[in-house]
Short mmCIF file of C-alpha atoms in Angstrom, two decimals:
data_model
loop_
_atom_site.label_atom_id
_atom_site.label_comp_id
_atom_site.label_asym_id
_atom_site.label_seq_id
_atom_site.Cartn_x
_atom_site.Cartn_y
_atom_site.Cartn_z
CA MET A 10 -18.56 -11.04 10.72
CA LYS A 11 -18.50 -7.87 8.21
CA THR A 12 -16.29 -7.92 5.84
CA ILE A 13 -15.95 -5.01 3.23
CA ALA A 14 -13.23 -3.92 0.52
CA ILE A 15 -12.08 -0.60 0.59
CA ASP A 16 -9.95 1.67 -2.51
CA PHE A 17 -8.85 5.13 -2.59
CA GLU A 18 -7.92 7.35 -5.39
CA THR A 19 -5.50 10.25 -5.03
CA ALA A 20 -5.65 13.65 -6.28
CA ASN A 21 -1.58 13.96 -6.49
CA GLU A 22 0.96 12.32 -4.96
CA GLN A 23 0.49 13.43 -1.63
CA ARG A 24 -1.55 10.55 0.29
CA GLY A 25 -3.91 12.69 2.39
CA SER A 26 -5.46 13.86 -1.24
CA ALA A 27 -8.36 11.39 -1.65
CA CYS A 28 -10.76 12.18 -4.46
CA SER A 29 -13.09 9.15 -4.01
CA VAL A 30 -13.75 6.04 -2.54
CA GLY A 31 -15.29 2.42 -2.99
CA LEU A 32 -16.45 0.03 -0.71
CA ALA A 33 -17.55 -3.61 -1.35
CA TRP A 34 -19.68 -5.31 1.26
CA ILE A 35 -18.54 -9.41 1.43
CA GLU A 36 -21.96 -10.96 3.26
CA ASP A 37 -22.05 -14.99 2.84
CA GLY A 38 -19.41 -15.80 0.19
CA ARG A 39 -20.88 -13.24 -2.13
CA VAL A 40 -20.97 -9.14 -2.49
CA THR A 41 -23.90 -7.39 -1.76
CA ARG A 42 -23.13 -3.77 -1.78
CA VAL A 43 -21.43 -1.60 -4.00
CA GLU A 44 -21.07 2.46 -3.05
CA GLU A 45 -18.54 5.00 -4.77
CA ARG A 46 -17.99 8.83 -3.36
CA LEU A 47 -16.11 11.59 -4.74
CA ILE A 48 -14.14 13.20 -2.32
CA ARG A 49 -13.03 17.17 -2.52
CA PRO A 50 -9.51 17.19 -1.29
CA ARG A 51 -8.55 19.69 0.88
CA GLN A 52 -5.64 21.25 -1.44
CA MET A 53 -7.43 20.46 -4.97
CA ARG A 54 -4.07 19.89 -6.66
CA PHE A 55 -4.12 17.60 -9.01
CA SER A 56 -1.76 15.89 -10.72
CA GLY A 57 -2.06 14.92 -14.42
CA MET A 58 -0.50 11.47 -13.73
CA ASN A 59 -2.96 10.67 -11.23
CA ILE A 60 -5.87 12.51 -13.40
CA ALA A 61 -4.61 10.25 -16.29
CA ILE A 62 -4.84 7.20 -14.10
CA HIS A 63 -8.61 7.31 -12.41
CA GLY A 64 -9.69 10.45 -15.01
CA ILE A 65 -11.36 12.49 -11.74
CA ARG A 66 -11.03 16.22 -12.56
CA PRO A 67 -11.47 18.72 -10.15
CA GLU A 68 -14.29 19.56 -11.57
CA HIS A 69 -15.53 16.64 -10.67
CA VAL A 70 -15.58 17.03 -7.29
CA GLU A 71 -15.80 20.32 -6.15
CA ASP A 72 -19.21 19.98 -5.02
CA ALA A 73 -18.33 17.03 -3.27
CA PRO A 74 -18.19 16.50 0.43
CA GLU A 75 -14.67 16.45 1.81
CA PHE A 76 -12.47 13.44 3.67
CA PRO A 77 -14.39 13.57 7.19
CA GLU A 78 -18.10 13.97 5.77
CA VAL A 79 -17.83 11.37 3.55
CA MET A 80 -16.07 8.63 5.80
CA ASP A 81 -18.63 9.62 8.47
CA GLU A 82 -21.80 8.43 6.41
CA PHE A 83 -19.92 4.63 6.67
CA GLU A 84 -18.81 5.09 10.15
CA GLU A 85 -21.34 2.56 11.41
CA ASP A 86 -20.78 -0.18 8.67
CA PHE A 87 -16.71 0.20 9.62
CA ARG A 88 -17.65 -0.73 13.41
CA GLY A 89 -16.51 -3.86 13.88
CA ALA A 90 -15.83 -4.98 10.30
CA THR A 91 -12.54 -6.52 8.86
CA MET A 92 -11.57 -4.36 6.45
CA ILE A 93 -9.83 -6.13 2.98
CA ALA A 94 -7.67 -3.79 0.06
CA HIS A 95 -5.50 -4.85 -2.46
CA ASN A 96 -1.96 -3.10 -1.82
CA ALA A 97 -3.35 -2.62 1.59
CA ALA A 98 -0.59 -0.69 2.82
CA PHE A 99 -1.23 1.99 0.30
CA ASP A 100 -5.13 2.33 0.72
CA PHE A 101 -4.15 2.58 4.52
CA SER A 102 -1.75 5.35 4.63
CA VAL A 103 -4.40 7.03 2.27
CA TRP A 104 -6.90 6.56 5.68
CA ARG A 105 -4.14 7.90 7.84
CA ALA A 106 -3.03 10.97 6.32
CA SER A 107 -6.35 11.69 5.66
CA LEU A 108 -7.64 11.58 8.91
CA ASP A 109 -4.01 13.60 10.05
CA LEU A 110 -5.01 16.08 7.73
CA TYR A 111 -8.10 16.89 9.45
CA ARG A 112 -6.60 16.26 12.72
CA GLN A 113 -8.80 13.28 13.50
CA SER A 114 -8.96 10.17 15.68
CA TYR A 115 -8.57 6.77 13.76
CA PRO A 116 -11.08 4.27 13.59
CA GLU A 117 -10.83 1.09 15.46
CA LEU A 118 -10.76 -1.85 12.73
CA THR A 119 -8.49 -4.46 11.68
CA TYR A 120 -7.68 -5.21 8.06
CA LEU A 121 -6.38 -7.69 5.32
CA CYS A 122 -4.00 -7.23 2.08
CA SER A 123 -5.71 -8.98 -0.81
CA LEU A 124 -2.46 -8.82 -2.73
CA LYS A 125 -0.48 -10.47 0.11
CA MET A 126 -3.15 -13.35 0.35
CA ALA A 127 -2.82 -14.11 -3.88
CA GLN A 128 0.67 -13.60 -3.53
CA ARG A 129 0.21 -16.40 -0.88
CA ILE A 130 -2.55 -18.45 -1.98
CA TRP A 131 -1.53 -18.46 -5.89
CA PRO A 132 2.07 -18.15 -6.13
CA HIS A 133 2.27 -19.63 -9.65
CA PHE A 134 0.63 -16.46 -11.00
CA LEU A 135 2.81 -14.00 -12.87
CA SER A 136 1.98 -10.90 -11.70
CA HIS A 137 -0.88 -10.10 -8.59
CA ARG A 138 -1.90 -6.64 -9.62
CA LEU A 139 -5.56 -6.54 -9.47
CA ASN A 140 -6.33 -6.00 -13.24
CA LEU A 141 -4.42 -9.63 -13.75
CA LEU A 142 -5.74 -10.84 -10.98
CA ALA A 143 -9.58 -9.99 -12.18
CA GLU A 144 -8.25 -11.16 -15.93
CA HIS A 145 -7.36 -14.20 -14.42
CA LEU A 146 -10.43 -14.93 -12.69
CA GLY A 147 -12.79 -13.86 -15.18
CA LEU A 148 -13.82 -10.55 -13.33
CA ARG A 149 -14.15 -7.65 -16.04
CA PHE A 150 -14.26 -4.16 -14.31
CA VAL A 151 -12.67 -0.29 -15.07
CA HIS A 152 -9.85 -0.64 -13.33
CA HIS A 153 -8.85 2.64 -10.76
CA ASN A 154 -12.37 2.85 -10.27
CA ALA A 155 -12.54 3.33 -6.67
CA ALA A 156 -15.99 1.52 -6.64
CA GLU A 157 -15.30 -1.24 -9.26
CA ASP A 158 -11.53 -1.92 -7.68
CA ALA A 159 -13.14 -2.64 -4.39
CA ALA A 160 -16.08 -5.03 -5.84
CA VAL A 161 -13.05 -6.68 -7.81
CA CYS A 162 -11.40 -6.68 -4.27
CA ALA A 163 -13.56 -8.35 -2.60
CA ALA A 164 -14.65 -11.23 -5.34
CA ALA A 165 -10.93 -11.98 -5.66
CA ALA A 166 -10.90 -12.42 -1.52
CA ILE A 167 -13.96 -14.53 -1.73
CA GLU A 168 -12.25 -16.38 -4.73
CA MET A 169 -9.43 -17.02 -2.33
CA ALA A 170 -11.34 -17.80 0.59
CA ARG A 171 -13.00 -20.89 -1.87
CA ALA A 172 -9.06 -21.75 -2.20
CA VAL A 173 -8.18 -22.70 0.96
CA GLN A 174 -11.56 -23.84 1.89
CA ALA A 175 -12.07 -20.91 4.39
CA HIS A 176 -15.39 -20.24 5.47
CA ALA A 177 -15.33 -16.27 4.86
CA VAL A 178 -12.68 -14.06 3.85
CA HIS A 179 -11.68 -12.91 7.20
CA ALA A 180 -10.43 -16.54 8.06
CA ILE A 181 -8.13 -16.48 5.47
CA PRO A 182 -5.40 -15.28 7.70
CA THR A 183 -4.71 -18.45 10.02
CA LEU A 184 -4.57 -20.46 7.10
CA ILE A 185 -1.66 -19.11 5.13
CA GLY A 186 -0.01 -17.65 7.93
CA MET A 187 -0.80 -13.62 7.92
CA LYS A 188 -1.08 -11.71 10.66
CA PRO A 189 -4.09 -9.01 10.20
CA GLY A 190 -3.14 -4.99 10.56
CA ARG A 191 -4.74 -3.10 13.14
CA LEU A 192 -5.85 0.46 12.73
CA THR A 193 -6.43 2.05 16.84
CA ALA A 194 -7.18 5.28 17.75
CA GLN A 195 -3.68 4.96 19.12
CA ALA A 196 -1.60 2.93 16.78
CA TYR A 197 -1.20 1.38 12.85
CA GLU A 198 -0.08 -2.18 12.60
CA PRO A 199 0.64 -3.28 9.07
CA CYS A 200 -0.53 -6.73 7.74
CA THR A 201 1.96 -9.27 7.65
CA CYS A 202 2.94 -13.01 6.35
CA ARG A 203 5.25 -15.22 7.35
CA LYS A 204 8.03 -16.06 5.78
CA GLY A 205 8.23 -19.23 3.89
#
């Protein structure tokens, strides 16, 4: 079972303005591959606030491919994979809004939210933000770099699997009362946790 962590950065407040994507593959309890791609947003409108967060400027992406071409490169990787993102509601809304913008259908996949998982598995942490989770786990990274965020999300998920004695990351939900999210050609179902 393939598990891939994903993280998007956006050019502005619109969810369909992805300007970079990071991916980290989890196999046999370790991160085996990390990729980052810059994306040229269709509208090329960058807000100062977003630039301040991730440092990506229009000139960095002017020669980059647009969203469909970037994501098509990983189409085979996504097929049958369990995806994971930290605050998946954001990343999957970016993915969906970008596909909607280009009038493309959604891929068929299952996904998990590592933020919800961390809140359930480590309720005593004061915060479950990715940078503080990384600090707690002794992981060093550049926050808001899509590849590094994806890699830390993946590493944190591996630690969570160990914490609940799951044989793999994709097995965590059944142990913590989580219902994985689903993306299908027809619909979107959010990732949720049972109360209590």
